[in-house]
Amino acid sequence: MPAFAINQRAFLLVTPHGNILWDCIALLDAATEALVHGLGGIRAIAISHPHYYTTMQDWAAAFGATLHLHAADRDWIMRPSPALRLWEGETLELAPGATLIRAGGHFPGGTVLHWAQAAEGAGALLAGDIVQVAPGARRVSFQWSYPNMLPLPADAVRRIAATLAPWRYERIYGAFAGQEVLRDGPGIVARSAARYVELLDGRM
């Protein structure tokens, strides 16, 4: 507080295998660092896409955490860090039940995190803005540029939907405060993607 920069939010997943930070905020101050240490620190950090890289190297250094980024987005890493671990392929399990999924989108390595134990075992998708929760939480969207309201191509949307279809989850947590789908996450993604593609294909 107050809001500044993109103003995305971060999530700390507290797990028996060590805590995971999903995305990060630009400001890391002494109070935040003390609070996170009090919750058990951070073992691993994963960032959805380069728009949220911000001060990730500083977070990794402060907590001795490894920093997991998809290798397809390596060109957007502005500062080196010994904590960096570039992963390839379609999934990476950070801890039992916490899996990174390459969905693509407005960056080739765009990633979401599937957390199987969330929502009392119903599962949750931490989506950044790779899958953007729309106002009302009954739709999601997929954009190439959110500030300019430019859409992704239909094939990219089909790929995101197909990538997420096999995963079991109920909730979706988006990049910004108030962006939560609390039930029927897979249905909302599937219906939203289908309608999005229909409109791009000119079917009103």
XYZ file of C-alpha atoms in Angstrom:
204
model
C 0.000 0.000 0.000
C -0.443 2.267 -1.848
C -0.750 0.499 -5.182
C 2.034 1.096 -7.669
C 3.521 -0.383 -10.862
C 1.342 -3.164 -12.330
C 0.075 -3.937 -8.820
C -0.227 -7.691 -9.283
C -0.538 -9.804 -6.165
C 1.582 -12.702 -4.959
C 0.606 -15.928 -3.207
C 2.551 -17.860 -0.583
C 1.744 -21.579 -0.707
C 2.496 -23.070 2.693
C 3.264 -26.767 2.201
C 4.831 -29.535 4.301
C 7.651 -29.639 1.741
C 8.552 -25.955 2.013
C 6.796 -22.776 1.009
C 6.380 -21.642 -2.590
C 5.991 -18.030 -3.685
C 3.826 -17.638 -6.764
C 4.547 -14.419 -8.654
C 6.004 -11.573 -6.605
C 5.384 -7.942 -5.846
C 7.914 -5.260 -6.674
C 8.504 -4.029 -3.116
C 10.268 -6.277 -0.620
C 10.535 -4.349 2.639
C 11.743 -5.394 6.087
C 8.228 -5.956 7.447
C 7.260 -8.255 4.579
C 10.520 -10.164 4.866
C 10.012 -10.677 8.607
C 6.424 -11.830 8.087
C 7.382 -14.373 5.419
C 10.254 -15.687 7.541
C 7.760 -16.105 10.380
C 5.594 -18.240 8.097
C 8.508 -20.547 7.315
C 10.365 -18.661 4.598
C 10.394 -19.573 0.919
C 11.918 -22.663 -0.661
C 10.948 -21.997 -4.278
C 9.675 -19.091 -6.357
C 7.784 -19.386 -9.643
C 6.720 -16.478 -11.837
C 3.891 -16.701 -14.366
C 5.497 -14.507 -17.054
C 8.005 -11.662 -17.540
C 5.607 -8.819 -16.701
C 5.815 -9.995 -13.069
C 9.548 -10.715 -12.869
C 10.071 -7.355 -11.065
C 12.422 -7.919 -8.105
C 12.383 -11.715 -8.216
C 16.178 -11.911 -7.829
C 15.947 -9.916 -4.592
C 13.228 -12.190 -3.219
C 15.302 -15.263 -4.042
C 18.383 -13.810 -2.352
C 16.476 -12.736 0.774
C 15.076 -16.215 1.390
C 17.690 -18.490 -0.185
C 15.038 -19.733 -2.596
C 15.374 -21.270 -6.037
C 13.724 -19.292 -8.829
C 11.870 -21.289 -11.487
C 11.199 -19.674 -14.887
C 10.269 -21.282 -18.164
C 13.221 -21.351 -20.547
C 11.088 -20.016 -23.422
C 11.102 -16.609 -21.688
C 14.830 -16.439 -20.933
C 15.316 -13.360 -23.160
C 13.306 -11.226 -20.718
C 15.544 -11.937 -17.699
C 17.272 -8.612 -17.071
C 19.556 -9.551 -14.161
C 21.499 -12.761 -13.525
C 21.007 -14.688 -10.299
C 22.552 -17.895 -8.950
C 19.032 -18.859 -7.846
C 17.707 -19.133 -11.419
C 16.529 -22.523 -12.649
C 15.218 -22.509 -16.223
C 12.852 -25.373 -16.906
C 11.703 -26.769 -20.227
C 8.802 -28.854 -21.411
C 5.158 -28.643 -20.378
C 5.102 -29.265 -16.603
C 7.346 -29.072 -13.562
C 6.403 -30.380 -10.119
C 7.792 -28.031 -7.461
C 6.421 -30.084 -4.572
C 3.864 -32.888 -4.259
C 0.612 -31.435 -5.563
C 2.148 -28.142 -6.733
C 2.804 -28.244 -10.470
C 3.815 -25.586 -12.956
C 2.043 -25.854 -16.328
C 3.202 -24.063 -19.456
C 0.066 -22.597 -20.980
C 1.639 -19.982 -23.251
C -0.470 -16.966 -24.057
C 1.046 -13.507 -24.321
C 4.494 -15.001 -23.636
C 5.648 -18.366 -24.998
C 6.602 -19.592 -21.536
C 3.456 -18.276 -19.834
C 2.874 -20.473 -16.797
C 0.091 -21.278 -14.349
C 0.406 -23.190 -11.083
C -1.896 -26.077 -10.217
C -2.241 -26.670 -6.477
C -4.045 -29.940 -5.875
C -4.473 -29.530 -2.107
C -6.165 -26.118 -2.274
C -9.871 -25.613 -1.569
C -9.982 -28.611 0.782
C -8.661 -30.898 -1.929
C -10.835 -29.597 -4.762
C -7.782 -27.924 -6.315
C -6.982 -24.434 -7.514
C -5.314 -22.792 -10.465
C -3.061 -19.812 -9.767
C -3.285 -18.157 -13.143
C -1.620 -14.743 -13.072
C -3.148 -13.101 -16.113
C -2.404 -16.008 -18.429
C -6.068 -16.776 -17.738
C -7.649 -13.478 -16.674
C -10.660 -13.653 -14.365
C -13.284 -11.258 -15.719
C -15.596 -9.076 -13.568
C -18.336 -11.190 -12.051
C -16.113 -14.300 -12.029
C -18.329 -16.132 -14.532
C -15.915 -15.719 -17.437
C -12.199 -15.661 -18.053
C -10.319 -13.981 -20.872
C -7.131 -14.477 -22.842
C -5.292 -11.438 -24.177
C -2.127 -10.693 -26.088
C -2.040 -7.179 -24.597
C -4.296 -6.268 -21.691
C -3.483 -2.513 -21.647
C -4.247 -2.271 -25.378
C -7.113 -4.807 -25.308
C -5.609 -6.848 -28.132
C -6.759 -10.472 -28.304
C -4.752 -13.634 -28.607
C -5.254 -15.612 -31.825
C -7.808 -18.404 -31.753
C -5.172 -21.151 -31.952
C -3.436 -19.822 -28.840
C -6.720 -19.825 -26.927
C -7.494 -23.355 -28.074
C -4.066 -24.435 -26.858
C -4.550 -22.894 -23.405
C -7.948 -24.544 -23.023
C -6.645 -27.927 -24.162
C -3.621 -27.676 -21.858
C -5.766 -27.022 -18.795
C -8.568 -29.468 -19.596
C -6.965 -32.562 -17.972
C -6.321 -30.845 -14.637
C -8.719 -31.076 -11.703
C -9.432 -27.813 -9.917
C -12.401 -25.881 -8.628
C -11.011 -22.399 -8.049
C -9.031 -19.895 -10.105
C -7.017 -17.107 -8.495
C -6.096 -14.301 -10.865
C -3.354 -11.715 -10.783
C -5.244 -8.941 -9.010
C -7.279 -8.514 -5.836
C -10.883 -9.593 -6.259
C -10.165 -11.912 -9.191
C -11.357 -15.257 -7.872
C -13.462 -18.000 -9.392
C -14.664 -20.071 -6.432
C -16.380 -22.941 -8.233
C -16.606 -24.647 -11.649
C -13.213 -23.350 -12.770
C -12.767 -25.889 -15.606
C -16.266 -25.272 -16.943
C -15.733 -21.518 -16.941
C -12.406 -21.865 -18.768
C -13.869 -24.228 -21.368
C -16.985 -22.135 -22.040
C -15.031 -18.887 -22.132
C -12.452 -20.267 -24.546
C -15.150 -21.676 -26.834
C -16.993 -18.355 -26.963
C -13.778 -16.404 -27.460
C -12.844 -18.572 -30.438
C -16.356 -18.284 -31.899
C -16.118 -14.499 -31.856
C -12.624 -14.480 -33.369
C -13.920 -16.760 -36.115
C -16.753 -14.341 -36.823
C -19.577 -16.441 -35.384
C -21.773 -14.062 -33.404
